[in-house]
mmCIF file of C-alpha atoms in Angstrom:
data_model
loop_
_atom_site.group_PDB
_atom_site.id
_atom_site.type_symbol
_atom_site.label_atom_id
_atom_site.label_comp_id
_atom_site.label_asym_id
_atom_site.label_seq_id
_atom_site.Cartn_x
_atom_site.Cartn_y
_atom_site.Cartn_z
ATOM 1 C CA MET A 57 103.871 90.395 94.548
ATOM 2 C CA THR A 58 107.128 88.682 95.476
ATOM 3 C CA LEU A 59 109.986 87.851 93.137
ATOM 4 C CA ASP A 60 108.726 84.256 93.233
ATOM 5 C CA THR A 61 105.386 85.267 91.710
ATOM 6 C CA VAL A 62 106.271 88.215 89.485
ATOM 7 C CA ARG A 63 106.537 86.138 86.293
ATOM 8 C CA GLU A 64 103.253 84.371 87.109
ATOM 9 C CA ARG A 65 101.581 87.785 87.429
ATOM 10 C CA MET A 66 102.974 88.845 84.046
ATOM 11 C CA ALA A 67 101.630 85.641 82.437
ATOM 12 C CA GLU A 68 98.252 86.220 84.112
ATOM 13 C CA CYS A 69 98.146 89.805 82.809
ATOM 14 C CA LEU A 70 98.781 88.579 79.250
ATOM 15 C CA ARG A 71 96.154 85.835 79.510
ATOM 16 C CA LYS A 72 93.564 88.401 80.663
ATOM 17 C CA ALA A 73 94.331 90.358 77.473
ATOM 18 C CA GLY A 74 93.704 87.268 75.327
ATOM 19 C CA VAL A 75 97.344 86.203 74.791
ATOM 20 C CA GLU A 76 98.096 82.561 75.552
ATOM 21 C CA ALA A 77 100.949 82.759 78.097
ATOM 22 C CA VAL A 78 102.849 80.252 80.224
ATOM 23 C CA CYS A 79 105.736 80.617 82.627
ATOM 24 C CA ALA A 80 109.025 79.463 81.113
ATOM 25 C CA TRP A 81 110.584 76.326 82.630
ATOM 26 C CA PRO A 82 107.396 75.045 84.294
ATOM 27 C CA GLY A 83 109.147 71.918 85.611
ATOM 28 C CA GLY A 84 106.877 69.524 83.732
ATOM 29 C CA ALA A 85 106.661 68.337 80.177
ATOM 30 C CA ARG A 86 106.221 71.043 77.541
ATOM 31 C CA ARG A 87 102.714 70.923 76.134
ATOM 32 C CA ARG A 88 102.067 70.857 72.428
ATOM 33 C CA VAL A 89 101.437 74.339 70.997
ATOM 34 C CA GLN A 90 98.409 74.774 68.736
ATOM 35 C CA GLY A 91 98.736 78.547 68.226
ATOM 36 C CA PRO A 92 100.988 81.387 69.376
ATOM 37 C CA VAL A 93 102.060 81.316 73.014
ATOM 38 C CA ALA A 94 104.255 83.634 75.107
ATOM 39 C CA ALA A 95 106.845 82.025 77.387
ATOM 40 C CA VAL A 96 107.288 84.427 80.323
ATOM 41 C CA SER A 97 110.598 84.505 82.217
ATOM 42 C CA LEU A 98 112.284 86.961 84.560
ATOM 43 C CA ARG A 99 115.649 87.673 82.954
ATOM 44 C CA SER A 100 116.962 90.149 85.498
ATOM 45 C CA CYS A 101 116.106 92.293 88.481
ATOM 46 C CA ARG A 102 118.418 95.291 88.983
ATOM 47 C CA GLY A 103 118.215 97.652 91.900
ATOM 48 C CA GLY A 104 121.519 99.275 92.727
ATOM 49 C CA PRO A 105 123.593 98.597 95.838
ATOM 50 C CA GLY A 106 122.515 95.696 98.022
ATOM 51 C CA GLY A 107 120.260 95.960 101.015
ATOM 52 C CA PHE A 108 117.024 97.720 101.887
ATOM 53 C CA ARG A 109 118.639 100.875 103.221
ATOM 54 C CA ASP A 110 116.072 103.372 101.917
ATOM 55 C CA TYR A 111 113.421 104.036 104.580
ATOM 56 C CA LEU A 112 109.995 104.329 102.947
ATOM 57 C CA GLY A 113 107.815 104.901 106.007
ATOM 58 C CA GLU A 114 105.462 102.928 108.251
ATOM 59 C CA ARG A 115 102.135 101.173 107.919
ATOM 60 C CA TYR A 116 99.785 99.716 110.460
ATOM 61 C CA ASN A 117 99.210 95.943 110.168
ATOM 62 C CA GLN A 118 95.575 95.305 111.147
ATOM 63 C CA GLU A 119 96.053 91.537 111.445
ATOM 64 C CA ARG A 120 99.038 91.741 113.811
ATOM 65 C CA GLY A 121 97.912 94.907 115.565
ATOM 66 C CA CYS A 122 101.245 96.695 115.246
ATOM 67 C CA TRP A 123 103.210 99.173 113.151
ATOM 68 C CA GLU A 124 105.648 97.899 110.500
ATOM 69 C CA GLU A 125 108.490 99.796 108.909
ATOM 70 C CA LEU A 126 109.080 99.651 105.137
ATOM 71 C CA TYR A 127 112.541 99.719 103.564
ATOM 72 C CA GLY A 128 113.191 99.416 99.856
ATOM 73 C CA ARG A 129 114.524 100.603 96.556
ATOM 74 C CA LYS A 130 113.419 101.072 93.006
ATOM 75 C CA VAL A 131 114.107 98.043 90.792
ATOM 76 C CA ARG A 132 114.165 97.387 87.076
ATOM 77 C CA LEU A 133 112.736 94.022 86.020
ATOM 78 C CA VAL A 134 113.511 92.557 82.594
ATOM 79 C CA PHE A 135 110.952 90.015 81.433
ATOM 80 C CA GLY A 136 111.478 87.591 78.587
ATOM 81 C CA LEU A 137 108.221 87.318 76.613
ATOM 82 C CA ASP A 138 109.418 84.997 73.871
ATOM 83 C CA LEU A 139 106.645 84.064 71.468
ATOM 84 C CA TYR A 140 106.335 80.604 69.879
ATOM 85 C CA ALA A 141 104.019 79.325 67.144
ATOM 86 C CA PRO A 142 103.839 76.195 65.008
ATOM 87 C CA GLY A 143 105.782 76.664 61.758
ATOM 88 C CA PRO A 144 106.225 77.149 58.896
ATOM 89 C CA ASP A 145 103.243 79.519 58.494
ATOM 90 C CA GLY A 146 103.279 80.881 62.055
ATOM 91 C CA ALA A 147 105.063 84.195 61.397
ATOM 92 C CA PRO A 148 101.874 86.268 60.877
ATOM 93 C CA ALA A 149 100.391 84.749 64.036
ATOM 94 C CA LEU A 150 103.531 85.710 65.977
ATOM 95 C CA ARG A 151 103.294 89.330 64.814
ATOM 96 C CA THR A 152 99.614 89.448 65.776
ATOM 97 C CA ALA A 153 100.464 87.958 69.185
ATOM 98 C CA PHE A 154 103.200 90.566 69.729
ATOM 99 C CA ASP A 155 100.710 93.331 68.886
ATOM 100 C CA ALA A 156 98.371 91.893 71.532
ATOM 101 C CA VAL A 157 101.236 91.748 74.085
ATOM 102 C CA ALA A 158 102.142 95.356 73.333
ATOM 103 C CA GLY A 159 98.542 96.465 73.711
ATOM 104 C CA ALA A 160 98.125 94.630 77.020
ATOM 105 C CA LEU A 161 101.300 96.082 78.516
ATOM 106 C CA GLN A 162 100.635 99.626 77.316
ATOM 107 C CA ARG A 163 97.043 99.608 78.615
ATOM 108 C CA GLU A 164 97.552 98.079 82.050
ATOM 109 C CA GLY A 165 100.481 95.711 82.524
ATOM 110 C CA PRO A 166 100.849 93.703 85.717
ATOM 111 C CA GLU A 167 99.419 95.588 88.677
ATOM 112 C CA GLY A 168 101.961 97.934 90.230
ATOM 113 C CA LEU A 169 104.602 97.716 87.488
ATOM 114 C CA LYS A 170 105.335 100.506 85.051
ATOM 115 C CA LEU A 171 106.349 99.570 81.476
ATOM 116 C CA LEU A 172 109.546 101.356 80.401
ATOM 117 C CA GLU A 173 110.562 99.490 77.239
ATOM 118 C CA LEU A 174 109.187 96.799 74.959
ATOM 119 C CA SER A 175 111.185 95.152 72.183
ATOM 120 C CA CYS A 176 110.711 92.409 69.630
ATOM 121 C CA GLY A 177 113.276 90.545 67.516
ATOM 122 C CA GLU A 178 113.111 88.736 64.198
ATOM 123 C CA VAL A 179 111.083 85.567 63.716
ATOM 124 C CA GLU A 180 113.381 82.521 63.517
ATOM 125 C CA ASP A 181 113.227 78.728 63.624
ATOM 126 C CA ASP A 182 113.471 77.382 67.164
ATOM 127 C CA PRO A 183 116.308 74.814 67.141
ATOM 128 C CA GLY A 184 115.236 71.264 67.888
ATOM 129 C CA THR A 185 111.511 71.910 67.487
ATOM 130 C CA ASP A 186 109.028 72.480 64.674
ATOM 131 C CA LEU A 187 108.191 75.908 66.114
ATOM 132 C CA LEU A 188 108.952 79.461 65.088
ATOM 133 C CA ARG A 189 110.302 81.784 67.785
ATOM 134 C CA CYS A 190 110.103 85.551 68.103
ATOM 135 C CA PRO A 191 112.218 86.881 70.992
ATOM 136 C CA ALA A 192 110.555 89.685 72.938
ATOM 137 C CA GLU A 193 111.429 91.563 76.079
ATOM 138 C CA ALA A 194 109.665 93.992 78.431
ATOM 139 C CA VAL A 195 111.471 96.250 80.892
ATOM 140 C CA CYS A 196 109.357 97.335 83.857
ATOM 141 C CA GLU A 197 109.986 99.441 86.936
ATOM 142 C CA GLY A 198 108.685 98.869 90.442
ATOM 143 C CA TRP A 199 109.714 98.869 94.078
ATOM 144 C CA LEU A 200 111.353 95.978 95.899
ATOM 145 C CA TYR A 201 110.662 96.525 99.549
ATOM 146 C CA ALA A 202 110.959 94.698 102.828
ATOM 147 C CA VAL A 203 108.617 94.845 105.802
ATOM 148 C CA ALA A 204 110.228 95.016 109.232
ATOM 149 C CA ASP A 205 108.521 94.583 112.598
ATOM 150 C CA GLU A 206 108.996 96.837 115.629
ATOM 151 C CA ALA A 207 112.157 94.928 116.620
ATOM 152 C CA GLY A 208 113.708 95.544 113.192
ATOM 153 C CA ALA A 209 113.450 91.980 111.852
ATOM 154 C CA PHE A 210 112.507 91.738 108.159
ATOM 155 C CA LEU A 211 109.224 89.907 107.711
ATOM 156 C CA ASP A 212 108.584 89.899 103.966
ATOM 157 C CA PHE A 213 110.027 90.985 100.602
ATOM 158 C CA ILE A 214 107.592 92.412 98.027
ATOM 159 C CA VAL A 215 107.705 93.953 94.548
ATOM 160 C CA ARG A 216 105.454 97.000 94.137
ATOM 161 C CA GLY A 217 105.117 99.647 91.489
ATOM 162 C CA ASP A 218 104.458 103.355 91.472
ATOM 163 C CA GLY A 219 100.899 102.721 90.334
ATOM 164 C CA LYS A 220 98.980 101.488 87.358
ATOM 165 C CA VAL A 221 100.234 102.338 83.897
#
């Protein structure tokens, strides 16, 4: 998965576990919330010094019929998983939704990412809306790597994990 799709994969993982999830800042009008929903964002991606200096090995590309070199580094991704529910009686629904998020991430999580930390804040009124908000955050670890062809040109940048959690 690329950095462009990593938050979509997190939202997909949560939906498969029965948690209503959307990507934050979808570009369109915000839809009306009937029950609890998780707004998934990528808050940060940290991976040490710049560049793909760590050589990870080679792989054979069947489609192109050639060997590709892999360079990369371990990265830490911080996801915002803020939960929203219609108020004023939405607090119990938010806690139940967070329990479902925690269960989904501890069982499987997005493919290839390893869950390191999961946190949840206090339920509060969301300013300017009639919703309650519960801030939540998941810290995951994976590999950001680049694929280079035989000439050394980078072809693709991908986020991968150590395996399934």
